mmCIF file of C-alpha atoms in Angstrom:
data_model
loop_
_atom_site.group_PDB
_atom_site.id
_atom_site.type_symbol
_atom_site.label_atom_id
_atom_site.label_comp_id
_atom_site.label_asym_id
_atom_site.label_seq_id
_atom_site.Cartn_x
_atom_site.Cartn_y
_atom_site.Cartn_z
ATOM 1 C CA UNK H 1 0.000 0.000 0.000
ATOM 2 C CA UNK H 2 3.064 2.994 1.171
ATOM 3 C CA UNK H 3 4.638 1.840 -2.469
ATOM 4 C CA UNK H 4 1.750 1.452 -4.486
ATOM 5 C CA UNK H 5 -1.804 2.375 -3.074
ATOM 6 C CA UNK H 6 -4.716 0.866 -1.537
ATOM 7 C CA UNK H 7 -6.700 0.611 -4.723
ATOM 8 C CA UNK H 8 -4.007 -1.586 -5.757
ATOM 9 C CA UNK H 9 -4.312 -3.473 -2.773
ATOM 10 C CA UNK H 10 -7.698 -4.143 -3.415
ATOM 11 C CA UNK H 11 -7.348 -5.387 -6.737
ATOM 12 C CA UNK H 12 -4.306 -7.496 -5.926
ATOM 13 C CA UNK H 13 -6.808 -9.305 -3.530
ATOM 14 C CA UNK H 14 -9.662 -10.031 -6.134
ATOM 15 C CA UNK H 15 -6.829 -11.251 -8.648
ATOM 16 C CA UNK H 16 -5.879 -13.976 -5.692
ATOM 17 C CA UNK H 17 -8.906 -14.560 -4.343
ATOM 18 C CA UNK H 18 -7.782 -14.224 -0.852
ATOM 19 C CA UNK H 19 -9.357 -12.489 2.277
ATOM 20 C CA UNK H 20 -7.456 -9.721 3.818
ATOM 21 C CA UNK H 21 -8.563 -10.713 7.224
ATOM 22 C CA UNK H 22 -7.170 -14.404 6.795
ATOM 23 C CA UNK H 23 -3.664 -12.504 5.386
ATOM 24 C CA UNK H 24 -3.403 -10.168 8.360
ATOM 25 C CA UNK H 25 -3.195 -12.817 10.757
ATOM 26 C CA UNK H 26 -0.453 -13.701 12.670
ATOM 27 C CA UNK H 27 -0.165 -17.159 11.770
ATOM 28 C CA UNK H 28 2.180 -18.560 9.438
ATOM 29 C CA UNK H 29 0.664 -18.921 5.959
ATOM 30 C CA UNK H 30 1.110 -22.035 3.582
ATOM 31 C CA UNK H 31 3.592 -21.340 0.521
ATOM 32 C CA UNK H 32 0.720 -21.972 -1.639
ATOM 33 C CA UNK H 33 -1.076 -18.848 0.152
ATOM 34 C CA UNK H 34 2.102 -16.978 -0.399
ATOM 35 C CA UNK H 35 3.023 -17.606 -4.180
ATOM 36 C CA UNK H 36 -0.874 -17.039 -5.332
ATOM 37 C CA UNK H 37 -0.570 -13.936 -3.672
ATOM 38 C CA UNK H 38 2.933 -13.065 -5.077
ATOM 39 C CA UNK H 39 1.463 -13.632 -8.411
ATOM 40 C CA UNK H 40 -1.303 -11.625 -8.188
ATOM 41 C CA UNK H 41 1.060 -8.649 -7.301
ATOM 42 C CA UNK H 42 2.825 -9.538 -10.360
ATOM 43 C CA UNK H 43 -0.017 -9.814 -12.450
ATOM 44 C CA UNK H 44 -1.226 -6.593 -11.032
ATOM 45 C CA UNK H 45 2.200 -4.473 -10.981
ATOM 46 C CA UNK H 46 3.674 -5.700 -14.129
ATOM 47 C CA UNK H 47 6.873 -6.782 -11.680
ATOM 48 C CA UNK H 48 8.527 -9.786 -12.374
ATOM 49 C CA UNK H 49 8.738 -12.048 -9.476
ATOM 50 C CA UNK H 50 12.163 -11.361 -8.735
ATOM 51 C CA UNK H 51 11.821 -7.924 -8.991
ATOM 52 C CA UNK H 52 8.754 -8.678 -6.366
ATOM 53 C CA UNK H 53 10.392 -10.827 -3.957
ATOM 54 C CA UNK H 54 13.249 -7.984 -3.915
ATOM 55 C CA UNK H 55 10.896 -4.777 -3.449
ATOM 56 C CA UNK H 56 9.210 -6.830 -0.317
ATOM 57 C CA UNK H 57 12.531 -7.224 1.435
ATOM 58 C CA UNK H 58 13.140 -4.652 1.491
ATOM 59 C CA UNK H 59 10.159 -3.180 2.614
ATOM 60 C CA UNK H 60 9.752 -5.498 5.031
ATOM 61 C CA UNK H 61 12.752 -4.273 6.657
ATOM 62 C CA UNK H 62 11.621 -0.730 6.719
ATOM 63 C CA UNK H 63 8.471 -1.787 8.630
ATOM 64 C CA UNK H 64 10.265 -3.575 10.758
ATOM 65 C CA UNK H 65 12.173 -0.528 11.687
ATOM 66 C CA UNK H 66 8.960 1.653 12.073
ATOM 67 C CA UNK H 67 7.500 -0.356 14.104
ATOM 68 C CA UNK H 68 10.243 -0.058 17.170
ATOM 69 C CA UNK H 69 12.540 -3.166 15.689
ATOM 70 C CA UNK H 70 15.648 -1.277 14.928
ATOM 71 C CA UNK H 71 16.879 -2.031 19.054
ATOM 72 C CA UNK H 72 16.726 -6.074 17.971
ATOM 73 C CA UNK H 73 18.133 -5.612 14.717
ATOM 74 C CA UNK H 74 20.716 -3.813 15.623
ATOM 75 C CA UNK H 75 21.411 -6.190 18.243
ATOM 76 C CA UNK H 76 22.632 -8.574 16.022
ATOM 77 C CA UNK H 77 25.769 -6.927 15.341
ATOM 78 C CA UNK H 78 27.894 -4.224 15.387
ATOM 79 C CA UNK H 79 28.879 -4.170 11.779
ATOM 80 C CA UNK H 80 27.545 -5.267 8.929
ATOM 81 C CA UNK H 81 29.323 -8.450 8.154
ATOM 82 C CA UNK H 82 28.778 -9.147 11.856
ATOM 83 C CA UNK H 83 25.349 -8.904 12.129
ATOM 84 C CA UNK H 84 24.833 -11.245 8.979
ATOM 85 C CA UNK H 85 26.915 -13.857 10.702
ATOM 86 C CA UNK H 86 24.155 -13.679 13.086
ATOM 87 C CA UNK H 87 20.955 -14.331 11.293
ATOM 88 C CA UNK H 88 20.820 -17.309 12.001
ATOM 89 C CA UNK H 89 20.363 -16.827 15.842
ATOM 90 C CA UNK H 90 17.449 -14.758 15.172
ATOM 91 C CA UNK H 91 15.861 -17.344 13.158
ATOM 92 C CA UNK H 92 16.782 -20.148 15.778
ATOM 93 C CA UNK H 93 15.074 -17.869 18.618
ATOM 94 C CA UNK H 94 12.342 -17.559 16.431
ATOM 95 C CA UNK H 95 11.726 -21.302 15.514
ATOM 96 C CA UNK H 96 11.038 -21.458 19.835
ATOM 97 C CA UNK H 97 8.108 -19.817 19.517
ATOM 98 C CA UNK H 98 7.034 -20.695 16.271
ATOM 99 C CA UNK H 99 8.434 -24.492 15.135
ATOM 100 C CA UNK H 100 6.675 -25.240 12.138
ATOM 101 C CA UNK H 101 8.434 -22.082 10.663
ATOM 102 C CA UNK H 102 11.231 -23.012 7.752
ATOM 103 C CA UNK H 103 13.762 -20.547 8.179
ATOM 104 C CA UNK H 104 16.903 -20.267 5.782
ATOM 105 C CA UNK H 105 20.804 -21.202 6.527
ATOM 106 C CA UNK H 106 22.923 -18.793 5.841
ATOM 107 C CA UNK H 107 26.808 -19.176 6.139
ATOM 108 C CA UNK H 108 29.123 -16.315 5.529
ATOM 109 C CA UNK H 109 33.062 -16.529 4.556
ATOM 110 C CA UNK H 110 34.418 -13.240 6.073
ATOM 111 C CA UNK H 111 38.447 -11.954 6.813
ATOM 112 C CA UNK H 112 38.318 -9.268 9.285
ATOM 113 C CA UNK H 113 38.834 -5.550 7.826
ATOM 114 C CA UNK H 114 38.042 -6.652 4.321
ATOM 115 C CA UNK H 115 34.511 -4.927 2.464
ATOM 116 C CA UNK H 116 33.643 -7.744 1.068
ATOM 117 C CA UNK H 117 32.611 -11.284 2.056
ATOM 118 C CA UNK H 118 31.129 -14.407 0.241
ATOM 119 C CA UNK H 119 27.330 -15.755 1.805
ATOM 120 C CA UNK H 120 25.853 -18.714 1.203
ATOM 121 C CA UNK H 121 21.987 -19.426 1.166
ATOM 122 C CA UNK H 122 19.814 -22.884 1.572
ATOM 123 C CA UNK H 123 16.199 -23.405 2.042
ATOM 124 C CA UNK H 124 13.563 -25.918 2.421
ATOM 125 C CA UNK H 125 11.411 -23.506 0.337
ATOM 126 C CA UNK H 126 11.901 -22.737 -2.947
ATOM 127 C CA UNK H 127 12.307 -19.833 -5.266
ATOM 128 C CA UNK H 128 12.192 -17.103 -2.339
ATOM 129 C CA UNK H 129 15.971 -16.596 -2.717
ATOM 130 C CA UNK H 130 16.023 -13.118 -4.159
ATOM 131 C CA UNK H 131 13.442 -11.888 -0.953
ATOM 132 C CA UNK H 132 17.165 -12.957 0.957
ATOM 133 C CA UNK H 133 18.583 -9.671 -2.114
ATOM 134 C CA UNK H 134 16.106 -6.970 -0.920
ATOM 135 C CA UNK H 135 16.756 -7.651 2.887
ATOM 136 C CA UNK H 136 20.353 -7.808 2.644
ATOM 137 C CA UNK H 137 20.601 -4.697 0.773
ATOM 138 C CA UNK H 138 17.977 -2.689 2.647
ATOM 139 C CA UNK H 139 20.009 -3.728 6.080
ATOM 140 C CA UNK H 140 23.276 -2.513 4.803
ATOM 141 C CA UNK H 141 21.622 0.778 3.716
ATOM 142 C CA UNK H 142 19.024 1.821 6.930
ATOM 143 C CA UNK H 143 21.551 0.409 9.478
ATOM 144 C CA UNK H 144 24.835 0.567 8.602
ATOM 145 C CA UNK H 145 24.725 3.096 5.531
ATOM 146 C CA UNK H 146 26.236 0.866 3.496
ATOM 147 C CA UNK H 147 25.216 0.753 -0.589
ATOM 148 C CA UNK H 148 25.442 -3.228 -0.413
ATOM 149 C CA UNK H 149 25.938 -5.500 -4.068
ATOM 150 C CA UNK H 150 25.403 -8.828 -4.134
ATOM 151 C CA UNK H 151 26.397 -10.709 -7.087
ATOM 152 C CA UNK H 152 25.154 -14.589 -7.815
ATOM 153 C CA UNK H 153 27.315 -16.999 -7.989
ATOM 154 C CA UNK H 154 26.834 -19.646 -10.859
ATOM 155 C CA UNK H 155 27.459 -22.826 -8.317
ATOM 156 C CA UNK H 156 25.853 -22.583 -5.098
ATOM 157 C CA UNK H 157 28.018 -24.061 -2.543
ATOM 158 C CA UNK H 158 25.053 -25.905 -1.415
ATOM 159 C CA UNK H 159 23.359 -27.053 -4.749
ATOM 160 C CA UNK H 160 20.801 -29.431 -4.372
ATOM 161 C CA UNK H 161 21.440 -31.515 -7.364
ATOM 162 C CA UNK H 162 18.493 -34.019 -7.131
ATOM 163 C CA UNK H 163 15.919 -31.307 -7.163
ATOM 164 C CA UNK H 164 15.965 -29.700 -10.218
ATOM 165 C CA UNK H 165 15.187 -26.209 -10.793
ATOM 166 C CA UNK H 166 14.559 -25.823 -7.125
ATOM 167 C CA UNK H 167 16.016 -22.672 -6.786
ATOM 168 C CA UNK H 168 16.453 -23.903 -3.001
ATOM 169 C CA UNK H 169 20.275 -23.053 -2.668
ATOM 170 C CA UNK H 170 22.199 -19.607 -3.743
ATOM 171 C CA UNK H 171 25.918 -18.198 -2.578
ATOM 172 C CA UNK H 172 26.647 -14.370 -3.384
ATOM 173 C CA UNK H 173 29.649 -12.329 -3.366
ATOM 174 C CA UNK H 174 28.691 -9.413 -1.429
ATOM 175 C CA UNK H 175 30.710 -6.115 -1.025
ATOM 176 C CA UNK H 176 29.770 -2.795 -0.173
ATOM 177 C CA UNK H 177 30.974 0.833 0.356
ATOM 178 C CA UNK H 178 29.316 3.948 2.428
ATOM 179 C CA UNK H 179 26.568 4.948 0.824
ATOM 180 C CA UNK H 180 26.670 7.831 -1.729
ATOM 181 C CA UNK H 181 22.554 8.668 -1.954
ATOM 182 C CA UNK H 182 22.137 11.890 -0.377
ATOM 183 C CA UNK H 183 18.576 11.092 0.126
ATOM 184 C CA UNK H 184 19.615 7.608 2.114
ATOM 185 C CA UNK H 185 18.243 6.822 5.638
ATOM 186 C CA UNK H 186 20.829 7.947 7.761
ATOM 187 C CA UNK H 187 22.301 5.339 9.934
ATOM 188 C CA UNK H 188 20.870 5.595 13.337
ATOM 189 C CA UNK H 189 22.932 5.516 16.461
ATOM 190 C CA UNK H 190 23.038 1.757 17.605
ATOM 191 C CA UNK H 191 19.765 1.301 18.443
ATOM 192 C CA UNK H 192 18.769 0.396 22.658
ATOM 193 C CA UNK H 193 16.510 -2.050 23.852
ATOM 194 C CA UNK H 194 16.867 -3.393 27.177
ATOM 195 C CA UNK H 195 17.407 -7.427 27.883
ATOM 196 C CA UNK H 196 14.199 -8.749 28.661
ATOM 197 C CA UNK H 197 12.675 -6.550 25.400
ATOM 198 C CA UNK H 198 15.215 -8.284 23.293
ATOM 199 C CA UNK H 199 14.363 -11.440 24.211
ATOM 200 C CA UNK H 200 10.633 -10.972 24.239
ATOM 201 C CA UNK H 201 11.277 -9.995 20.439
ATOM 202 C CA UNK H 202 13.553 -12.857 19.720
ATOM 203 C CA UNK H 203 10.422 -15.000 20.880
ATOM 204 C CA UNK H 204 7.883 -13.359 19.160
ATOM 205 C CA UNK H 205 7.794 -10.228 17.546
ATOM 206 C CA UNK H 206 4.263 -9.136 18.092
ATOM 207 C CA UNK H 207 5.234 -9.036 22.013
ATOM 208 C CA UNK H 208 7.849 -6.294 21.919
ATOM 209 C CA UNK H 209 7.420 -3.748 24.760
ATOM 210 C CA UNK H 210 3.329 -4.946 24.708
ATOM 211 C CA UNK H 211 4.114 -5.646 28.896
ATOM 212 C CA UNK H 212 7.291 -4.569 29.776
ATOM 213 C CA UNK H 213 7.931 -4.175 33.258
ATOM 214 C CA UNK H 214 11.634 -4.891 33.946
ATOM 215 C CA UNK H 215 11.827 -3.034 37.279
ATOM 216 C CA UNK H 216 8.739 -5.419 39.005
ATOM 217 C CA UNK H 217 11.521 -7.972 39.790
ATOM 218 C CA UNK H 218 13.386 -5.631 42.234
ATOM 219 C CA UNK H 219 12.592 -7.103 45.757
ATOM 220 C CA UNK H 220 15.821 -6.082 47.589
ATOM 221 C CA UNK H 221 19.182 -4.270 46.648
ATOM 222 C CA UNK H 222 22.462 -5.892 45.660
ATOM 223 C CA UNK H 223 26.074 -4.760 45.952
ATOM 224 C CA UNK H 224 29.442 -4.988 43.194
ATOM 225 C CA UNK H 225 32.608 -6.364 44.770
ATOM 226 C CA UNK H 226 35.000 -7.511 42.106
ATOM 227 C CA UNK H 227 31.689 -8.942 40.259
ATOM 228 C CA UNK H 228 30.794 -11.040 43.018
ATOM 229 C CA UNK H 229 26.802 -9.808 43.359
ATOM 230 C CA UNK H 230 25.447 -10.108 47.248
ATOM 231 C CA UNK H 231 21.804 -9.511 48.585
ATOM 232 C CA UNK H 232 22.203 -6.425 51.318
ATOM 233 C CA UNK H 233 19.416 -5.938 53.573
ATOM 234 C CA UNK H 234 17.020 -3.227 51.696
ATOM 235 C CA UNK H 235 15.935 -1.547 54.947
ATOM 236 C CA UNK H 236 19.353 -0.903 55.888
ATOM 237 C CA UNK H 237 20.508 0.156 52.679
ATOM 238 C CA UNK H 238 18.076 2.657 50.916
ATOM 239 C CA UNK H 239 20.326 4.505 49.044
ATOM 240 C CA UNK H 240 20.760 1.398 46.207
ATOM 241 C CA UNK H 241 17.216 2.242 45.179
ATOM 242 C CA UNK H 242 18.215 5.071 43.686
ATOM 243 C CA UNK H 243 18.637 3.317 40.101
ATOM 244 C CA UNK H 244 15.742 1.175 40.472
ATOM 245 C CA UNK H 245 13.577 4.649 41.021
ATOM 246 C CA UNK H 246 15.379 6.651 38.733
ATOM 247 C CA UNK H 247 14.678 4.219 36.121
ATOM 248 C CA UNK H 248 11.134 3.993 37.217
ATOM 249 C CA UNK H 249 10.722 7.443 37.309
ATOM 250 C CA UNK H 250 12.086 7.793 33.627
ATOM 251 C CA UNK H 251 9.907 4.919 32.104
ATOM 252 C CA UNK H 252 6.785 6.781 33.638
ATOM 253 C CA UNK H 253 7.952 10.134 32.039
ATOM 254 C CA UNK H 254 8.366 8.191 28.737
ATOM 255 C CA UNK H 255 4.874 6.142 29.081
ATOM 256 C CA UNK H 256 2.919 9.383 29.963
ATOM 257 C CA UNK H 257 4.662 11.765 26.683
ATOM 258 C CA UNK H 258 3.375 11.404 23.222
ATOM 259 C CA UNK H 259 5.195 10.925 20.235
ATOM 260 C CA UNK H 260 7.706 8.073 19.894
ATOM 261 C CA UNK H 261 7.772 6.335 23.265
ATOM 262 C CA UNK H 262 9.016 3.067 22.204
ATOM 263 C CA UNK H 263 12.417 4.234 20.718
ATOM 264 C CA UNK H 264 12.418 6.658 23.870
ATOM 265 C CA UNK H 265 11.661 3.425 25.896
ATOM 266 C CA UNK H 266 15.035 2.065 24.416
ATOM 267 C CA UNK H 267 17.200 4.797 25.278
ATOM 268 C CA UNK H 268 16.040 5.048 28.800
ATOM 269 C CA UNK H 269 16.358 0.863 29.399
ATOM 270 C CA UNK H 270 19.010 -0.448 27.575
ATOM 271 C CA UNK H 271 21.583 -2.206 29.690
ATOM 272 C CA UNK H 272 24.484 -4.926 28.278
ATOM 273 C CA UNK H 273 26.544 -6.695 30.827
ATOM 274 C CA UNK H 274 29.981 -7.415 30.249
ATOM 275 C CA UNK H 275 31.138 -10.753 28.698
ATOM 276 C CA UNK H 276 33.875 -12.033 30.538
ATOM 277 C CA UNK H 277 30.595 -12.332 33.276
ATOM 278 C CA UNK H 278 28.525 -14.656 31.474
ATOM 279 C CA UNK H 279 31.443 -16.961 29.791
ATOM 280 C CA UNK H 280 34.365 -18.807 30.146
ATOM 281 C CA UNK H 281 36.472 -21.080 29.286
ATOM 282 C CA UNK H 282 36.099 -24.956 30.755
ATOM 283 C CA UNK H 283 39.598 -24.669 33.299
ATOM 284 C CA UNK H 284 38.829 -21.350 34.010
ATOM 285 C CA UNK H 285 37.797 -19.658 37.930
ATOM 286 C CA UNK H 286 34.946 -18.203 36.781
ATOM 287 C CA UNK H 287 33.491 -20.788 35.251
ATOM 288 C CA UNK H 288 30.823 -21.547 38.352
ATOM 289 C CA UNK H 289 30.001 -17.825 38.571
ATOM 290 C CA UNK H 290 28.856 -18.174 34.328
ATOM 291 C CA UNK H 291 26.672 -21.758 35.263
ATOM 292 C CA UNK H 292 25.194 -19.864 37.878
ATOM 293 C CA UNK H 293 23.869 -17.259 35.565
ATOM 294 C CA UNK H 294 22.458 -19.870 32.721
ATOM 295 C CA UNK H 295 20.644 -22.289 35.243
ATOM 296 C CA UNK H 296 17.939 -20.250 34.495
ATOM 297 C CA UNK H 297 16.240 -19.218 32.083
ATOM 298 C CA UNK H 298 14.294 -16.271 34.908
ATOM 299 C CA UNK H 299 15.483 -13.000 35.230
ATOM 300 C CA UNK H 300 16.265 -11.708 38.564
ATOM 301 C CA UNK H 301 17.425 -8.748 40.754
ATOM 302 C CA UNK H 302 21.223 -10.417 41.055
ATOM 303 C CA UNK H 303 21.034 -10.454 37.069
ATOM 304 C CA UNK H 304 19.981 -6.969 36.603
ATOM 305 C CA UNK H 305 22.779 -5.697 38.819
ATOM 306 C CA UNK H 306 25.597 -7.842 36.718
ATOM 307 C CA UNK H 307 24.081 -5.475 33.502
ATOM 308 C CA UNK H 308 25.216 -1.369 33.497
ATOM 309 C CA UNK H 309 23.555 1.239 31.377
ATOM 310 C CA UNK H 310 24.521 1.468 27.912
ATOM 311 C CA UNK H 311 24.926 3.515 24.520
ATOM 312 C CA UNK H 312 25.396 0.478 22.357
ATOM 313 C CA UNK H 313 25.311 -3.342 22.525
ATOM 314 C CA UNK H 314 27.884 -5.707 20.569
ATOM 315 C CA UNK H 315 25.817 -9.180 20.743
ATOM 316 C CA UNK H 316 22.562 -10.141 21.967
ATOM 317 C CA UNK H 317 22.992 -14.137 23.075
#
């Protein structure tokens, strides 16, 4: 509809034969359901399905990003190489919540500090390879400012040579350079969103920020000493409160303002907590401090105090 119109819309729905409601669902919709609609929008555009596939990438990453995404994208990875290195974590969170979903592989071959890297693509689904073009190149532009090209390979690393004209496999040489188009969307600052947000996305997008109450858990204070996190008595020690109520305070202030209050909400909650405190290696001391933390899977106070506030994230795990 924001590239074409609603009219269109309309008609792309009597070519298919399909009922908006049913579409705007939040179910996951057969292939069959997908590829009548897809041609439809052909029919009705004059695209070619490639061209199709491509133009919804990438506007399904712009949406994303309006709709208060950009913190979990951006999550993913620092740079741009980085964060496609990562998809697949995304897609492996995402399979939790919703396991009949087919999500892609992807592999990347990448040499630190070069522009350039080689990524390879397989699927249980085919012919939806070029919707992988649009979202690659739409990524490099709105969040790293990158003008991204991805040329196709003539052998697919992982060719599928028993199913012919499946279209199920693709590897691409990608490189890119800072983007030149003066009318670009500037890259944002590395978009915030606070732990339990993340995750709540990684699980299920429509969930993100719907019920977010990270500072409900606080039930007592807790103290730093060379990372070892104790309980302290709350009534003797009100002054550690001071975070928890700032924090409240500035969530309130964000809830009760109009305009924008979910990228506001990311600002105000973001918090990353340093590495070295969540792994280690096998021999090493701090090994039973790490199994601590991952023996659950529940947030609490002791976990919140490990995490400091933040401008940027490098990994969401």
């Amino acid at each position: 509809i924001s590239v074409f119109s609603i009219e269109t819309w309309a008609a792309i729905l009597r070519r298919s034969s399909l009922q908006e409601d049913h579409l705007l669902e939040a179910v996951q919709q057969p292939d069959e359901v997908t590829f009548k609609l897809l041609a439809a929008t052909c029919e009705e555009t004059e695209l070619s399905l490639e061209d199709a596939l491509e133009a919804f990438g990438r506007h399904l990453v712009t949406f994303t990003m309006q709709s208060g995404y950009a913190g979990l994208l951006k999550s993913l990875g620092p740079t741009f190489p980085v964060f496609l290195t990562n998809v697949n974590y995304l897609h492996n969170h995402l399979e939790r919540q919703h396991p009949h979903a087919l999500f892609p592989y992807i592999e990347t071959n990448y040499e630190h500090g070069q522009d350039s890297l080689e990524m390879h693509y397989l699927s249980t689904r085919p012919r939806l390879k070029q919707l992988l073009v649009g979202i690659v190149v739409e990524v490099g532009l709105q969040l790293f400012g990158l003008d991204v090209s991805m040329t196709e390979q003539s052998s697919p690393r992982y060719s599928q040579r028993n199913i012919a004209g499946s279209e199920r496999a693709a590897s691409w040489e990608i490189s890119w350079r800072p983007t030149s188009q003066k009318c670009a969307t500037p890259r944002p600052t590395t978009p915030k969103a606070s732990f339990p947000d993340i995750h709540a996305a990684m699980v299920d997008f429509g969930k993100l920020l719907s019920s977010f109450d990270v500072l409900s858990t606080f039930a007592c204070c807790v103290a730093e000493d060379d990372h070892e996190f104790t309980p302290l008595d709350c009534s003797t020690q009100p002054a550690e409160l001071t975070e928890a109520e700032r924090k409240f305070e500035a969530v309130q202030a964000v809830r009760g303002a109009d305009g924008a209050a979910t990228s506001r909400l990311e600002e105000v909650l973001l918090r990353a907590t340093p590495a070295h405190l969540l792994a280690a290696g096998w021999t090493d001391d701090s090994m039973k401090s790490c199994i601590n933390f991952w023996s659950s899977s529940v947030g609490t106070a002791l976990n919140y105090a490990m995490s400091q506030d933040a401008d940027a994230v490098d990994i969401f795990v």
